[in-house]
Structures are given as structure tokens and as C-alpha cells.
């Protein structure tokens, strides 16, 4: 069987696995090295001018990380992947590889908080204009595109409302206007729940800190290149044009469909330095081996816990994308396996004080700001991530004082329900 035809569950274990020819070791070795010995000065020169592939320095590549990148690329059916030190650095390297001073990107209004600040504050200081569409409707994106637009940017499921955009329609706009579509697919769990390349995305970023790692043990991010964008259209001289950092080398001529991911590595990682540690790449590889099993279990438990909350008299409302009352129900069914992820929100009937009491009474569910962990996490935005906002801003962001975000982990669902039950018992309505 052609390895290309292996299914997700097989690839998550086998892709990137090359048994050690000397020892026969089955496991991927952790390669704790900063640099690599050159065979000769000639060999070194070829590596440096990119005419031969090979290891130079761990800021650019490392064998453990290469195995992890191969696995990610296989899971997404992509031409290449680049591992970096966090989800935020994956987004930064991606945008800086596409846009320069005077250019703009058009983004969804439903962005992860860190992304929103990176786009609106940091990138703006570098002269890259981030235009936030009024809604996720493709027409709103299209209205903001002009001759200097270098990317459309959305999340395949937005944080914390779980809004799912119409990826296929956005892909059509991107193709028609000849602009790459970049999708943050963190909620899509390494491509298992959602694979944006099937719907017209050109580049995926994914915070590996979440479901790819799956155990809350390391930070990481990946950039994935669908290999399906024409970089030769004149908009990207940094990819199809003489490269300033490599003596005039044209990356598109040299690397073809993989030119973008090469650009992210040889300029992005070289200059920005946000490389992963080989030990963390190893943890990601271990996490990936069980990705589908974990996520399937978490999605199932999420539905049970959400149904329990829906029936509870102390809960005002439940927002779960797998319920037909959620505005993104149809899109989630189209774009997400099982029609949902493992995150939902609830609003309690009580006050800020009783919500705090509920959170503090939970014993199994951890009070943290995290998703995609094997431990169930409850986050109270009003007292944590959105603490600085005044009441009006909170209302505008849809954050009420009694709102809780829940990311369901791998505990037995009955035990989670019992934990919620005893915590509810400690608060009055
Ligand atoms: C967590 C997260 C990020 C940032 O990833 P880090 O690994 O924390 O840097 C980006 N996008 C989404 C949707 C996230 O949930």
C-alpha cells in the first residue's frame, strides 16, 4: 500500500518514523545538539547556499523536529511543515513571510486574544495593516481586499464562542482575488477534526501546545503549507524574486510548490530564531500517536457534559457548537468531523461571586487558561483573560460575569459530571 493512502490513525504513528539503521531503534531519538559537523568545506558551502538539503544548526533544523514536521505534513496531506516554539510564533513567521511594510492582511473578527494583539498592535508598528472584517461573511472579507492585501486570515473555530466560518466560501474569495487563505486550525486538532486544505486554505497554522501535544507538557506551533498557491503571480517578490539573504536565489524557482514553507524556515526561523527544542518535538511526536483517540473521546465527553449543563437549574445557557441552537451548527457539521470540538461555554444564573465560588469548588476540573489538555479546564474570562475590560467592553465581546469556558479532557465523563454536581451544590442560584 502506498504510504500516501494510509489513513489518519496510521499516519499519526508511522509518518516521520524511520527506524535507526545502525541500532534498529523503533522510537524517534531526541537529538540534543545545537550544530552538525560538515563533511567538508564544500559540503558546508552547498548547505549554506541551499543547493543541498541537510542539517546546519538547530535554529534551522534538527532530526527530532524533522520527524515531527514530516508527521504533521502527512496528517494534513501537505507539501511541508515547519515547527516553531509556540502558536504565536507560527502566526508571526507566517504573516512576516507574506507581508511587508505597506501591505495589509484581512482577518476575522473572532480571533484568539494573542493573535488580535499581535495583529492590531505589533504588526501595525511594523507597518502591516490588519483589517478586521465586520463579520465572518465572505462579502465582508472581500470588501476589505485591495492590491496590497497579502493574506486572508481566519480561525477554523473561533475562541471562545466556537464560531465556524464558511471555509469553502472564503476559499472561493481567496482564489478569485488571488490572495492566500491562512487558517488557524488549532481547534481542528492537527487536521483530525478539520482539515482546511480540503476547503481551499493555502496555509494552516496550529498551536501544537493544545491538542497536538494533548497533555499540557510543552509549548509549540506549526506552519503547514498546502503547496496549492501560485507564488509566481507577482505579489510575492520575497518568494518569486531574487532573495536578499541568499545571493539572489529565487525560492519559487528552486523549491516550486514548497517555496513558502522553505521561505518560513530559511528566512523566518533564521532571522527570528523561534525554533522548538528537540525535547519538545519529541513530546509532540508522542502526543500525535494518540491524537485521534484522545480527541474522539473528548468530543464524546463534551457532548455529555454539555447536555448535563443544559438540564441544570443553575445554568442560564449552554453554547455548544454540536447543538442545533448554536449559530455555527451547520458549518461545524460541514467542516468538523463529529460536528464539534471539545470546547463549550456555559453561563451561570448567579453573580460574578457565585461563579467564582463554583470555579473554586471544582476538584477535577482545573482552573487555568488552556484548551486541548488531557485534564479538563475551566476558564472564567471575566476574572482572567478579560479582567482589564470594563463592563461595556465585556458586553461587546460577549463576555458576561458568569460565563465559563470549558475544555473537556480525558477523565471519565461521569466523574466530570459528579464534579460539576458537587460544585453546583455549593452555590446558590
Ligand atoms: C493558544 C492559541 C494560539 C496561540 O498558541 P500558543 O501556543 O499559546 O502560542 C493561537 N490560536 C489559537 C486559536 C489558540 O487557541
PDB file of C-alpha atoms and ligand atoms in Angstrom, residues 85-91 111-115 153 155-159 184-187 205-211 218-221 370-371 405, ligand 1:
ATOM      1  CA  UNK A  85       8.326  27.407  19.516  1.00  0.00           C
ATOM      2  CA  UNK A  86       4.678  28.453  20.004  1.00  0.00           C
ATOM      3  CA  UNK A  87       1.427  29.060  18.197  1.00  0.00           C
ATOM      4  CA  UNK A  88       2.049  32.801  18.367  1.00  0.00           C
ATOM      5  CA  UNK A  89       5.408  32.441  16.622  1.00  0.00           C
ATOM      6  CA  UNK A  90       3.787  30.272  13.909  1.00  0.00           C
ATOM      7  CA  UNK A  91       1.399  33.143  13.206  1.00  0.00           C
ATOM      8  CA  UNK A 111      -9.608  35.944  16.835  1.00  0.00           C
ATOM      9  CA  UNK A 112      -7.676  34.397  19.696  1.00  0.00           C
ATOM     10  CA  UNK A 113      -6.709  37.254  22.080  1.00  0.00           C
ATOM     11  CA  UNK A 114      -2.976  36.895  21.477  1.00  0.00           C
ATOM     12  CA  UNK A 115      -3.499  36.972  17.720  1.00  0.00           C
ATOM     13  CA  UNK A 153      -6.842  35.092   7.963  1.00  0.00           C
ATOM     14  CA  UNK A 155      -9.729  30.512  12.663  1.00  0.00           C
ATOM     15  CA  UNK A 156     -11.476  27.273  11.709  1.00  0.00           C
ATOM     16  CA  UNK A 157     -13.259  27.578  15.058  1.00  0.00           C
ATOM     17  CA  UNK A 158     -13.092  30.873  16.937  1.00  0.00           C
ATOM     18  CA  UNK A 159     -12.288  31.343  20.595  1.00  0.00           C
ATOM     19  CA  UNK A 184      -5.590  28.950  12.336  1.00  0.00           C
ATOM     20  CA  UNK A 185      -6.696  25.346  12.795  1.00  0.00           C
ATOM     21  CA  UNK A 186      -5.872  24.919  16.486  1.00  0.00           C
ATOM     22  CA  UNK A 187      -9.435  23.705  17.249  1.00  0.00           C
ATOM     23  CA  UNK A 205      -1.142  27.450  11.473  1.00  0.00           C
ATOM     24  CA  UNK A 206      -1.855  25.310  14.530  1.00  0.00           C
ATOM     25  CA  UNK A 207      -0.959  25.871  18.182  1.00  0.00           C
ATOM     26  CA  UNK A 208       0.611  22.487  18.966  1.00  0.00           C
ATOM     27  CA  UNK A 209       0.503  23.447  22.659  1.00  0.00           C
ATOM     28  CA  UNK A 210      -3.154  22.380  22.547  1.00  0.00           C
ATOM     29  CA  UNK A 211      -4.435  19.114  21.007  1.00  0.00           C
ATOM     30  CA  UNK A 218       5.117  21.763  26.071  1.00  0.00           C
ATOM     31  CA  UNK A 219       4.609  24.890  24.001  1.00  0.00           C
ATOM     32  CA  UNK A 220       4.774  24.717  20.226  1.00  0.00           C
ATOM     33  CA  UNK A 221       3.305  25.798  16.914  1.00  0.00           C
ATOM     34  CA  UNK A 370      -5.672  26.355  28.463  1.00  0.00           C
ATOM     35  CA  UNK A 371      -7.502  24.163  25.972  1.00  0.00           C
ATOM     36  CA  UNK A 405     -15.267  28.264  29.026  1.00  0.00           C
TER      37      UNK A 405
HETATM   38  C1  LIG B   1      -3.459  29.052  22.080  1.00  0.00           C
HETATM   39  C2  LIG B   1      -3.815  29.551  20.740  1.00  0.00           C
HETATM   40  C3  LIG B   1      -2.888  30.271  19.964  1.00  0.00           C
HETATM   41  C4  LIG B   1      -1.508  30.623  20.472  1.00  0.00           C
HETATM   42  O1  LIG B   1      -0.737  29.470  20.662  1.00  0.00           O
HETATM   43  P1  LIG B   1       0.456  29.395  21.762  1.00  0.00           P
HETATM   44  O2  LIG B   1       0.989  28.037  21.540  1.00  0.00           O
HETATM   45  O3  LIG B   1      -0.196  29.611  23.095  1.00  0.00           O
HETATM   46  O4  LIG B   1       1.418  30.479  21.440  1.00  0.00           O
HETATM   47  C5  LIG B   1      -3.283  30.709  18.706  1.00  0.00           C
HETATM   48  N1  LIG B   1      -4.525  30.451  18.243  1.00  0.00           N
HETATM   49  C6  LIG B   1      -5.429  29.771  18.955  1.00  0.00           C
HETATM   50  C7  LIG B   1      -6.781  29.521  18.372  1.00  0.00           C
HETATM   51  C8  LIG B   1      -5.119  29.299  20.228  1.00  0.00           C
HETATM   52  O5  LIG B   1      -6.038  28.621  20.944  1.00  0.00           O
END
